[in-house]
mmCIF file of C-alpha atoms in Angstrom:
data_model
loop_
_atom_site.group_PDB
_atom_site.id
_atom_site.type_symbol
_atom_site.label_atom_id
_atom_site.label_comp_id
_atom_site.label_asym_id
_atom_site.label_seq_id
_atom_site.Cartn_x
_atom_site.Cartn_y
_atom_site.Cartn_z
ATOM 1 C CA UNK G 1 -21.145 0.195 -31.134
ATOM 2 C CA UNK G 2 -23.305 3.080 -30.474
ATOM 3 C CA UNK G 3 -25.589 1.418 -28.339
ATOM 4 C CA UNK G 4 -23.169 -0.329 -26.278
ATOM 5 C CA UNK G 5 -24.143 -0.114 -22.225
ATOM 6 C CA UNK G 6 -21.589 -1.305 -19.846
ATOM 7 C CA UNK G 7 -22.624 -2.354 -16.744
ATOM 8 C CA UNK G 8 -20.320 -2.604 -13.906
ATOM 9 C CA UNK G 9 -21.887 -4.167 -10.338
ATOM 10 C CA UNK G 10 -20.110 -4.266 -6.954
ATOM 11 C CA UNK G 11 -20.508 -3.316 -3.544
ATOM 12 C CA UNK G 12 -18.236 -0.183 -3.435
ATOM 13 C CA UNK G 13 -17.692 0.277 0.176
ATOM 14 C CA UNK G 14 -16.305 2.510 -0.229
ATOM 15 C CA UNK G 15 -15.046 3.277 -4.272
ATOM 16 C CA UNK G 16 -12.032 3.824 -4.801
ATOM 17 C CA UNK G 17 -9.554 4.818 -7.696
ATOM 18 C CA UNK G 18 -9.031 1.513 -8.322
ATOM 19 C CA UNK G 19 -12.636 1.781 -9.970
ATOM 20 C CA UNK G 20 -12.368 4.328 -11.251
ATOM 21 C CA UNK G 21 -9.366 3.053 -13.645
ATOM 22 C CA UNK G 22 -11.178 0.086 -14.362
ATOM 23 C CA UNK G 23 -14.155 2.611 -16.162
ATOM 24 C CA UNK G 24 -10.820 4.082 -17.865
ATOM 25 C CA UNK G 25 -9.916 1.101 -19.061
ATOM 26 C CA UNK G 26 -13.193 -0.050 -20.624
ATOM 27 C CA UNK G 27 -13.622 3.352 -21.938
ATOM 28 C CA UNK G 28 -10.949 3.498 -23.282
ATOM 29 C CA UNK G 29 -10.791 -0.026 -25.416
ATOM 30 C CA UNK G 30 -14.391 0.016 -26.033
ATOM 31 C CA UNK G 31 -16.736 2.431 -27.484
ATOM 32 C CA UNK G 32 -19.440 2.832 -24.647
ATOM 33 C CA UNK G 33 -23.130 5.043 -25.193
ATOM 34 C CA UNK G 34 -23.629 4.833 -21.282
ATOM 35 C CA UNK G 35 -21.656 3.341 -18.547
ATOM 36 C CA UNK G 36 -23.604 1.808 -15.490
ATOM 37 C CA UNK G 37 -22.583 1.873 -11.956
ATOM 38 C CA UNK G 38 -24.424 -0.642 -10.021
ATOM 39 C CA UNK G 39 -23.917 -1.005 -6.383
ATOM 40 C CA UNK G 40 -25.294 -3.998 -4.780
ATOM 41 C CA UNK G 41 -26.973 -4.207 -1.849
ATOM 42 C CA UNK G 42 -26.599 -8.326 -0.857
ATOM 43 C CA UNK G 43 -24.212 -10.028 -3.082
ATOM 44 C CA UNK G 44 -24.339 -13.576 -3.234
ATOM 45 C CA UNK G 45 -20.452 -14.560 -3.088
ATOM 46 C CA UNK G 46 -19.282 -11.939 -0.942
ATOM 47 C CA UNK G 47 -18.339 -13.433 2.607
ATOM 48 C CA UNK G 48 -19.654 -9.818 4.297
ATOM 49 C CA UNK G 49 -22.626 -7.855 3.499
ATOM 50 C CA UNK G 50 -21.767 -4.019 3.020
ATOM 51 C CA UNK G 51 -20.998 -1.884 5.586
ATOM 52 C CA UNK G 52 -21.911 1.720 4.849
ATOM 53 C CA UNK G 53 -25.521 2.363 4.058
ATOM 54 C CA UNK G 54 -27.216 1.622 0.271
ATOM 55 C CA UNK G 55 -27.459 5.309 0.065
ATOM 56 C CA UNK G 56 -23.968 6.407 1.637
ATOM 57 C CA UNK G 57 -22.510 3.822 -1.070
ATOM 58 C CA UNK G 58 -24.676 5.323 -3.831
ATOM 59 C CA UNK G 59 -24.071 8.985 -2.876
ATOM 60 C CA UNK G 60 -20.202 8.296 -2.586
ATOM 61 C CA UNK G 61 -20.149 6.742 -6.093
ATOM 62 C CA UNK G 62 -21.801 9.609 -7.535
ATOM 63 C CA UNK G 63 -19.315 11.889 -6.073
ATOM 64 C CA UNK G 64 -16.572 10.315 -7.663
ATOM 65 C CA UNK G 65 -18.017 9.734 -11.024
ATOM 66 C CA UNK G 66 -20.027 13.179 -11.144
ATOM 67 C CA UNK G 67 -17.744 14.394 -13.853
ATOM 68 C CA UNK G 68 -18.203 11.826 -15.983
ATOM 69 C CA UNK G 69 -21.112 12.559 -18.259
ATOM 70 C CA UNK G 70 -21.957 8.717 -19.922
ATOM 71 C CA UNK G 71 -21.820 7.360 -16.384
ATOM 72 C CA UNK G 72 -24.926 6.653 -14.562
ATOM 73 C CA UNK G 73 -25.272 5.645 -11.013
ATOM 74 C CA UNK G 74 -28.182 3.338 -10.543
ATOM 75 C CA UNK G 75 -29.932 1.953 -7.194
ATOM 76 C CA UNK G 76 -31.918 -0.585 -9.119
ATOM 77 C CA UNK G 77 -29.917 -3.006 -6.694
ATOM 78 C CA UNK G 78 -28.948 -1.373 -3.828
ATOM 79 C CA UNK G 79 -32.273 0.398 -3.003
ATOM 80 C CA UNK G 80 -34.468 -2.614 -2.804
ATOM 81 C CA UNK G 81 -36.773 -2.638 0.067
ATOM 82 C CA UNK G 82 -36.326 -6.285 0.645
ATOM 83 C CA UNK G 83 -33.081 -7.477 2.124
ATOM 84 C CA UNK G 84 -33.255 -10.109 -1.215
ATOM 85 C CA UNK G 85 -29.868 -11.438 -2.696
ATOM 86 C CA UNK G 86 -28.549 -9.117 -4.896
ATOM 87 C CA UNK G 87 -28.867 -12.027 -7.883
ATOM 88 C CA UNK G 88 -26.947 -10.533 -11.697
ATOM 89 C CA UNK G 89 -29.932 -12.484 -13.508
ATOM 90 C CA UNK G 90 -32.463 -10.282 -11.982
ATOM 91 C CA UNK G 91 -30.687 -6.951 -12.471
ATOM 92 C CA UNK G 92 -29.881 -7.654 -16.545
ATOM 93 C CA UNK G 93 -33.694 -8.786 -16.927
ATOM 94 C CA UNK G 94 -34.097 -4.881 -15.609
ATOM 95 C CA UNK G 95 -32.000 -3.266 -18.067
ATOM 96 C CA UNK G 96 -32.550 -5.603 -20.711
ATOM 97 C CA UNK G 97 -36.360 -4.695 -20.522
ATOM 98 C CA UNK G 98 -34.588 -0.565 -20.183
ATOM 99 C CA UNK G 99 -32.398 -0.708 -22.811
ATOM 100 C CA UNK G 100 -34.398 -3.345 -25.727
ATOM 101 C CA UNK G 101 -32.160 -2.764 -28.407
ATOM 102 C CA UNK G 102 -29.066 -1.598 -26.404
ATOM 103 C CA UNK G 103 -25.626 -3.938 -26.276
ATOM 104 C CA UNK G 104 -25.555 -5.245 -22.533
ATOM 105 C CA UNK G 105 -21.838 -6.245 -21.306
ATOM 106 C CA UNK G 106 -21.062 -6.752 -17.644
ATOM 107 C CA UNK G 107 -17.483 -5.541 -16.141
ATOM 108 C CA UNK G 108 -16.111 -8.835 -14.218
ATOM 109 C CA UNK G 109 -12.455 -8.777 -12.376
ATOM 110 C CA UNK G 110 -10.866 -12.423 -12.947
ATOM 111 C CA UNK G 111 -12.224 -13.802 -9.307
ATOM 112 C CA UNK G 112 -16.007 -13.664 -10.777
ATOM 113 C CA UNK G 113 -14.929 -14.576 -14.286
ATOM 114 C CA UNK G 114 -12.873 -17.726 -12.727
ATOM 115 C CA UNK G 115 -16.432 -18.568 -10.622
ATOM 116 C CA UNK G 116 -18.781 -17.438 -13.551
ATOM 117 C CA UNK G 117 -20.460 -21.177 -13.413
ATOM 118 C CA UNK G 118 -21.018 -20.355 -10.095
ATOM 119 C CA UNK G 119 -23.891 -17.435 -10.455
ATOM 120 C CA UNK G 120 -27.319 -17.880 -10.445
ATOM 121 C CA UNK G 121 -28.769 -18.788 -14.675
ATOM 122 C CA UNK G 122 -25.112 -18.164 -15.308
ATOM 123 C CA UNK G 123 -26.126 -19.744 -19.146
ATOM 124 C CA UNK G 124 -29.156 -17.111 -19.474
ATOM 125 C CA UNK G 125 -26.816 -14.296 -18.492
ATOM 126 C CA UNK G 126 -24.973 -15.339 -21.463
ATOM 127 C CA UNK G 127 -27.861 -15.198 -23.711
ATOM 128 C CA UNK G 128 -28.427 -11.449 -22.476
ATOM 129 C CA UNK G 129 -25.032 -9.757 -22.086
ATOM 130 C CA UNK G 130 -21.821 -9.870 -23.080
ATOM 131 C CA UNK G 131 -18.598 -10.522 -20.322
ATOM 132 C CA UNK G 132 -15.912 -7.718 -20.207
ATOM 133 C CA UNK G 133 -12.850 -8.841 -17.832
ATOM 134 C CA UNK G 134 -10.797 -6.824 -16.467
ATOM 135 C CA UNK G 135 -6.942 -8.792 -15.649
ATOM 136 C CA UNK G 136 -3.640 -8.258 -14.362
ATOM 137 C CA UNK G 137 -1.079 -9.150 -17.107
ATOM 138 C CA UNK G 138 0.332 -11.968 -14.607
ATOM 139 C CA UNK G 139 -3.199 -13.119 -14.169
ATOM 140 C CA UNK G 140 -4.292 -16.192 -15.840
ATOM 141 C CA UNK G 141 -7.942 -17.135 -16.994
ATOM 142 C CA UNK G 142 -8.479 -20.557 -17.350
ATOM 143 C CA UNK G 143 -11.889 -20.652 -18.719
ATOM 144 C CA UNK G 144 -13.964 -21.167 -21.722
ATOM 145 C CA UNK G 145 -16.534 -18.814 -21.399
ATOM 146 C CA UNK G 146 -16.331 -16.121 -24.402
ATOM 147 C CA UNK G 147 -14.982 -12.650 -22.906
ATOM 148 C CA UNK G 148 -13.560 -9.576 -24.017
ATOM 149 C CA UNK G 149 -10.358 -9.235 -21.716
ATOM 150 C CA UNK G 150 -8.829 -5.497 -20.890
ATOM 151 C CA UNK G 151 -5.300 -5.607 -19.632
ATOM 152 C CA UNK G 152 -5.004 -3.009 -16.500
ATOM 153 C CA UNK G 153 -2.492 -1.855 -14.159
ATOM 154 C CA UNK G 154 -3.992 -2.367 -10.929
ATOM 155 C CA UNK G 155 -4.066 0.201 -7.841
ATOM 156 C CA UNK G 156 -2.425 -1.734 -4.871
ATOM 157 C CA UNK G 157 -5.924 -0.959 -2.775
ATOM 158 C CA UNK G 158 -9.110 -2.412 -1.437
ATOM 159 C CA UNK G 159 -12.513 -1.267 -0.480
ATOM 160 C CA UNK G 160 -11.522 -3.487 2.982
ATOM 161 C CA UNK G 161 -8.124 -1.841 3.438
ATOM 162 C CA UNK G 162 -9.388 1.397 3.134
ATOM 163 C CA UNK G 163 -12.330 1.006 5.524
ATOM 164 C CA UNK G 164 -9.304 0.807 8.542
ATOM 165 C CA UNK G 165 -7.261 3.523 7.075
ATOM 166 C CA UNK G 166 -8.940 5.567 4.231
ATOM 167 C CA UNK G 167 -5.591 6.500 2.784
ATOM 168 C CA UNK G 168 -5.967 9.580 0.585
ATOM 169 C CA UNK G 169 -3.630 8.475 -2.157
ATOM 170 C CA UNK G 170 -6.295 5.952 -3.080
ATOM 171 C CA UNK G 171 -9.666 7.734 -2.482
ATOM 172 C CA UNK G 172 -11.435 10.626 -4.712
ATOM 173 C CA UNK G 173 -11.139 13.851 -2.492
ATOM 174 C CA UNK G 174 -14.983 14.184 -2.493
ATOM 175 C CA UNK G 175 -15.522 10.283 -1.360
ATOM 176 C CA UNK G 176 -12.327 10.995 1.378
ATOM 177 C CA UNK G 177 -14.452 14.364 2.962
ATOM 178 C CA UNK G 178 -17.844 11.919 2.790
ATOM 179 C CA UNK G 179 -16.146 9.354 4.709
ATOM 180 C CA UNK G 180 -15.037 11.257 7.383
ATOM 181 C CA UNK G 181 -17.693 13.711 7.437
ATOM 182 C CA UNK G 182 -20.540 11.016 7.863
ATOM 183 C CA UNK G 183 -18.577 8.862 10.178
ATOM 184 C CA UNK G 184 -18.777 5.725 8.282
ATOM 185 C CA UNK G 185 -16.410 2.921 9.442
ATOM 186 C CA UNK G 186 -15.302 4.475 12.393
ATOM 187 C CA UNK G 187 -15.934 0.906 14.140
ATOM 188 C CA UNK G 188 -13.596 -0.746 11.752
ATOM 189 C CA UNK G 189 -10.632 1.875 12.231
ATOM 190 C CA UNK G 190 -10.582 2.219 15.948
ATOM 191 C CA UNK G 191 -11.146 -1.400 17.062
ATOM 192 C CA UNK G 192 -8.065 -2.577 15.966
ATOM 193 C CA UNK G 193 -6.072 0.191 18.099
ATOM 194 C CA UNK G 194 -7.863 -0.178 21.064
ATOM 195 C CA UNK G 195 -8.078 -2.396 24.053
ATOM 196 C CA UNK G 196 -11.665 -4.630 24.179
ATOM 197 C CA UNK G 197 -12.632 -2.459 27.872
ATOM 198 C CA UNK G 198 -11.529 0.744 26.072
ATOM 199 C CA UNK G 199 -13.430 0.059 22.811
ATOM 200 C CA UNK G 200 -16.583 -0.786 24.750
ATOM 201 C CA UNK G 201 -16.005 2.727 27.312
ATOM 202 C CA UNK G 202 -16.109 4.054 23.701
ATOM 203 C CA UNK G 203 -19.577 3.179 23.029
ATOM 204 C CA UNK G 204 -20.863 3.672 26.369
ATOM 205 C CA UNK G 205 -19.700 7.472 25.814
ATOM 206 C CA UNK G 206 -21.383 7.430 22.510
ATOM 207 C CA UNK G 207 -24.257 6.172 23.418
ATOM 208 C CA UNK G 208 -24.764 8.639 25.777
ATOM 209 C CA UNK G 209 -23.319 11.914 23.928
ATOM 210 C CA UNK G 210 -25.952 10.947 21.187
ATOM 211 C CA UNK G 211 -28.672 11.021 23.944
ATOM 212 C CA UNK G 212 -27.443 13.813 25.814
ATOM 213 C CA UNK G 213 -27.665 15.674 22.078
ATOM 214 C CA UNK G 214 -30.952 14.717 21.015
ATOM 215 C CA UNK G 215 -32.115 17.142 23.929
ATOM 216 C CA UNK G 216 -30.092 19.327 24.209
ATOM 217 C CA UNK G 217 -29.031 20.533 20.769
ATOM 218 C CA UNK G 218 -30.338 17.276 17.632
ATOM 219 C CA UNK G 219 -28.167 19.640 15.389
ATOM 220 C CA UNK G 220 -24.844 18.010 16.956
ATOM 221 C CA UNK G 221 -25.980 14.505 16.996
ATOM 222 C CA UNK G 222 -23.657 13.268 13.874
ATOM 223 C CA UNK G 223 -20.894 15.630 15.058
ATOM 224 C CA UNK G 224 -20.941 14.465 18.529
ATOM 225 C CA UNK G 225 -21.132 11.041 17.626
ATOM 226 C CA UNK G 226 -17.719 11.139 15.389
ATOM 227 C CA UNK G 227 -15.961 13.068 18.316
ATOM 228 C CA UNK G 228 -17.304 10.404 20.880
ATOM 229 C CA UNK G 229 -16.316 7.478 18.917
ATOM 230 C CA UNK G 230 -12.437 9.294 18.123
ATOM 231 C CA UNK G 231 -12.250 10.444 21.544
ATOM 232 C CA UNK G 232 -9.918 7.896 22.806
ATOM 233 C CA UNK G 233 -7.834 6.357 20.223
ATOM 234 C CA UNK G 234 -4.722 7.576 21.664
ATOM 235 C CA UNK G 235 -5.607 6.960 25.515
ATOM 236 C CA UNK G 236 -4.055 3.334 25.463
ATOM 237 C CA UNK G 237 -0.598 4.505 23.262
ATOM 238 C CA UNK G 238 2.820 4.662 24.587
ATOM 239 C CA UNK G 239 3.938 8.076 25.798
ATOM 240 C CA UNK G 240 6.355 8.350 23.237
ATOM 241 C CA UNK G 241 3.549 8.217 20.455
ATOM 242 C CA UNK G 242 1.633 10.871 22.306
ATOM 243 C CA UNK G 243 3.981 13.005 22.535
ATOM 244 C CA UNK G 244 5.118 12.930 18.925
ATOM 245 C CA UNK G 245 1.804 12.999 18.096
ATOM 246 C CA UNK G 246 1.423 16.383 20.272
ATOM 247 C CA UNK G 247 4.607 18.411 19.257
ATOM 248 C CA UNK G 248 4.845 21.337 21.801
ATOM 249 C CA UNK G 249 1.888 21.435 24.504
ATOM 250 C CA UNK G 250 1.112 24.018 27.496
ATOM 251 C CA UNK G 251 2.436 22.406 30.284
ATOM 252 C CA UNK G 252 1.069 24.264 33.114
ATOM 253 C CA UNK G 253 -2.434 23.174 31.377
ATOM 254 C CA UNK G 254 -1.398 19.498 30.712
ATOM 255 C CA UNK G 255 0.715 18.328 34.001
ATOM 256 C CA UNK G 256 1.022 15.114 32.838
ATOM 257 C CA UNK G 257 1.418 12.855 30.122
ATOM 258 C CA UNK G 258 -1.953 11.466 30.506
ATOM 259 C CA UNK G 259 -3.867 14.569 30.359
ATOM 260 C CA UNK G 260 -2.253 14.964 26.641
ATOM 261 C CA UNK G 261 -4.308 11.820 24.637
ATOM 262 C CA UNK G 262 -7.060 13.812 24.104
ATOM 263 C CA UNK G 263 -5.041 16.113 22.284
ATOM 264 C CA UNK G 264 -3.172 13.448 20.658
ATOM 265 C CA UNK G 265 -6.643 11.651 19.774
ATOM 266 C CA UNK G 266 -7.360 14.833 17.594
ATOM 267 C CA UNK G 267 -4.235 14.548 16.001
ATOM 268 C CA UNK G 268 -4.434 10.967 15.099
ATOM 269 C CA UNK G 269 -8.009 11.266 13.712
ATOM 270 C CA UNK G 270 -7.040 14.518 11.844
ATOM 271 C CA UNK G 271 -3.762 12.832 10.086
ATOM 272 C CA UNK G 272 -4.641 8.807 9.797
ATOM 273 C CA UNK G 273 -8.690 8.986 9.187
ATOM 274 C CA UNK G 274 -9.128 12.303 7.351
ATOM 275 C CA UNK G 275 -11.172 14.376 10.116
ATOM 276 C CA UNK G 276 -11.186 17.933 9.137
ATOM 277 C CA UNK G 277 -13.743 19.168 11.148
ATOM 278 C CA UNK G 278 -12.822 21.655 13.790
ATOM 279 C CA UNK G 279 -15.162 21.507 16.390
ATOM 280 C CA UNK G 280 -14.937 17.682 16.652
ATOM 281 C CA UNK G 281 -11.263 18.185 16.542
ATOM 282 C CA UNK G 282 -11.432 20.444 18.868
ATOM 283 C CA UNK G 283 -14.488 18.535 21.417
ATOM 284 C CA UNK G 284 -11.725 15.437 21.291
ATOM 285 C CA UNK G 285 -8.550 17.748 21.714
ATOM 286 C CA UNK G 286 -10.385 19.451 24.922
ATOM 287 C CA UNK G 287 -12.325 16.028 26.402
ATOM 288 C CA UNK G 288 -9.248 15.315 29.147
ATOM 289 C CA UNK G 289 -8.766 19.391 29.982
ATOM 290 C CA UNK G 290 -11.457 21.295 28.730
ATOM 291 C CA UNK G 291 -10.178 25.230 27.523
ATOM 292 C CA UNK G 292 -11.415 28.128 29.160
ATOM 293 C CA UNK G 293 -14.110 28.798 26.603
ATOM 294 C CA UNK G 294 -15.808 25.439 25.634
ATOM 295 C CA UNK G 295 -18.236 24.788 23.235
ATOM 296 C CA UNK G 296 -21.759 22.990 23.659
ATOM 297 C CA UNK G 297 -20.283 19.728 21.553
ATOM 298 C CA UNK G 298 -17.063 20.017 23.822
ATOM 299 C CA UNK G 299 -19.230 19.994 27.145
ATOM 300 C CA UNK G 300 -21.564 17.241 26.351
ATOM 301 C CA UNK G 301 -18.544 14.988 24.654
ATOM 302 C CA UNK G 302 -16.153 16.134 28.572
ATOM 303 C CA UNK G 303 -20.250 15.641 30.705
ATOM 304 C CA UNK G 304 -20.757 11.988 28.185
ATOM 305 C CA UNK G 305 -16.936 10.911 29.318
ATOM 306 C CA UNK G 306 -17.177 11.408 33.145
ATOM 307 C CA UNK G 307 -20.856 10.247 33.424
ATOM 308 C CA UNK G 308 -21.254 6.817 30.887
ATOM 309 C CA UNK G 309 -22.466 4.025 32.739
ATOM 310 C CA UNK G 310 -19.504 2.126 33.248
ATOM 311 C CA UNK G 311 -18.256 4.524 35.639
ATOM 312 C CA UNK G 312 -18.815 4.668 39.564
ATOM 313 C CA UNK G 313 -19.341 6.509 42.561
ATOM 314 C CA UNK G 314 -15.472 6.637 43.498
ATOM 315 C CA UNK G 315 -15.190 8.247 39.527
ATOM 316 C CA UNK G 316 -18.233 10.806 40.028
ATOM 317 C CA UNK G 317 -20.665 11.288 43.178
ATOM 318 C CA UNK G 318 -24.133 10.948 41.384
ATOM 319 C CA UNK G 319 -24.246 9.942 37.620
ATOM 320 C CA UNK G 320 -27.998 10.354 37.083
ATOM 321 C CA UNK G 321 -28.098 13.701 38.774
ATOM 322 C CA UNK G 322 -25.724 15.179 36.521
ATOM 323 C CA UNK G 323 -27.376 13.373 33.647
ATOM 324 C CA UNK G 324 -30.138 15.110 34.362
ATOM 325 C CA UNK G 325 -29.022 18.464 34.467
ATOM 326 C CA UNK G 326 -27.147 18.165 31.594
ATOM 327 C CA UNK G 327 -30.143 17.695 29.897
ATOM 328 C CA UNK G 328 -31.597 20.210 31.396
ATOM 329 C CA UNK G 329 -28.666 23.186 32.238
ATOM 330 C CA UNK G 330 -25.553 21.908 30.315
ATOM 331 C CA UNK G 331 -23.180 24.482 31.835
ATOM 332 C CA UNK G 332 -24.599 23.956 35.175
ATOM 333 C CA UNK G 333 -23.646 20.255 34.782
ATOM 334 C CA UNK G 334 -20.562 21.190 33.187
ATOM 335 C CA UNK G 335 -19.083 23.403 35.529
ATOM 336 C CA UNK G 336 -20.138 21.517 38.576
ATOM 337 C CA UNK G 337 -18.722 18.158 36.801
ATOM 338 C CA UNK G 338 -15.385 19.781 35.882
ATOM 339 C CA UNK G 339 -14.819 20.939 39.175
ATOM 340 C CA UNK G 340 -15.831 17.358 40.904
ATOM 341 C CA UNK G 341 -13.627 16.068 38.097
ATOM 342 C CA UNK G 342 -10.580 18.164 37.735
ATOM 343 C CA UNK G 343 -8.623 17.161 40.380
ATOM 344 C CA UNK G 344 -8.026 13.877 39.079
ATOM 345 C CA UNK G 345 -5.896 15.699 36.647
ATOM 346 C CA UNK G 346 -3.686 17.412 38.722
#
């Protein structure tokens, strides 16, 4: 049909390949005018609401179906300004009233399908579209409810899975550099592989770097606040993982095993979560032992570490003072803080 527009809802958080053969599939058994993307923005029979932003999960879908020319990304859904359940009904009415003489069909995996009586005027939605499902060929369907059912190989992936490790083999390049680039899920990767006192030191720090930055330089704010939040992932691992994380390592510079997770930190983030970036490679690598030349995002990350509220007097003489000049001479406070500082290195 010629005027057939497929419509295919989810939260995509983030989208993965796996979509992306499921719009193969329906592309390819079905003769499609336009293809709609719909991300949601409060689904009704999803146990969490999304994680990343409307707009991160909008942009990121766009990335990876940019080539595609019948595809259309639409935040009909996801850009409401109410925080409304995302309800199927309400977004067909939309496109019916869009598209008047257009062929509606909705894309369905065989969980919704299976809980179809479940939605919200599931009978009207009948009335206005048509149901595509998408199956394994072990799956089985045990419903009435008329369907057109595509056969697919599935990707063995998730949106969840790839929140804690956003394995490459399974993301679009583009959505892979977004991810890590806008430090989305950062919370979900590094809680699991650290300690509750160290993952809370890890927001104290970023809390602070992100103030600190906001005065001193509002350029860095994202990029400090990806280096803050990676800056310890390796502090609570065995010394054998550190140093095969680290390979060779200066040490005259790093005396002790200790004084390398920074360094392995970087090398974590840079291998398991995709973080390309150099200078917040580089701020993480140099947070333990700064190098000789540091930048302004590896002095306020080092000044954020020393000085975040959870530490005390015995850890560094006056916290607010040096707060204060940080904001107000960062290599003043720098200097004067690595010196104070050092010696617990050595």
């Amino acid at each position: 049909m010629q005027n057939n527009v497929i419509i295919f809802g989810g939260v995509f958080d983030p989208p993965h390949l796996g979509h992306l053969s499921i719009y193969k599939a329906v592309i390819k058994h079905l003769n499609v005018a336009k293809f709609i993307i719909v991300p949601s923005k409060n689904p009704p029979l999803k146990l969490h609401q999304p994680i990343a932003k409307p707009i991160d999960r909008i942009n990121m879908t766009k990335q990876m179906f940019g080539q595609y020319k019948n595809v259309e990304v639409n935040g009909y859904e996801a850009l409401q300004k109410s925080n409304k359940i995302s309800y199927t009904i309400d977004t067909l009415r939309y496109f019916h009233k869009k598209y008047p003489k257009a062929q509606l069909s909705i894309v369905v995996g065989t969980d919704r399908y299976i809980d179809f009586k479940q939605w919200k005027n599931w009978q009207t939605i009948l009335k206005l579209t048509k149901l595509i499902v998408v199956k394994r060929s072990n799956e089985k369907t045990n419903s009435t409810i008329p369907a057109t059912f595509i056969t697919i190989n599935p990707i063995p992936t998730s949106s969840s899975s790839l929140r804690l490790v956003p394995n490459t083999k399974y993301l679009d390049k583009h959505v892979s550099t977004y991810i890590a680039s806008h430090g989305l899920y950062i919370s979900n990767q590094i809680k699991p592989i650290m300690s509750k006192k160290r993952y809370e030191h890890t927001l104290r720090v970023t809390k602070l770097v992100v103030e600190l930055a906001k005065v001193i330089n509002k350029k860095l704010v994202d990029s400090v606040y990806i280096a803050a939040m990676y800056h310890d992932v390796a502090k609570e691992f065995t010394d054998q993982q550190v140093l095969s994380l680290v390979g060779k390592y200066d040490h005259q510079r790093f005396p002790t095993v200790h004084t390398l997770h920074g360094v392995a930190s970087a090398q974590y983030v840079k291998r398991f979560f995709n973080i390309q970036n150099k200078s917040i490679l580089n701020a993480i690598a140099n947070h333990v032992v700064p190098n000789k030349n540091p930048s302004m995002l590896d002095m306020i990350l080092y000044c954020a570490d020393k000085l975040e509220p959870g530490r005390s007097k015995d850890d560094v003489s006056d916290i607010n003072g040096y707060i204060s000049l940080a904001k107000h001479n960062l290599k003043s406070a720098f200097a004067k803080l690595y010196k104070e500082t050092n010696a617990h290195y050595n």
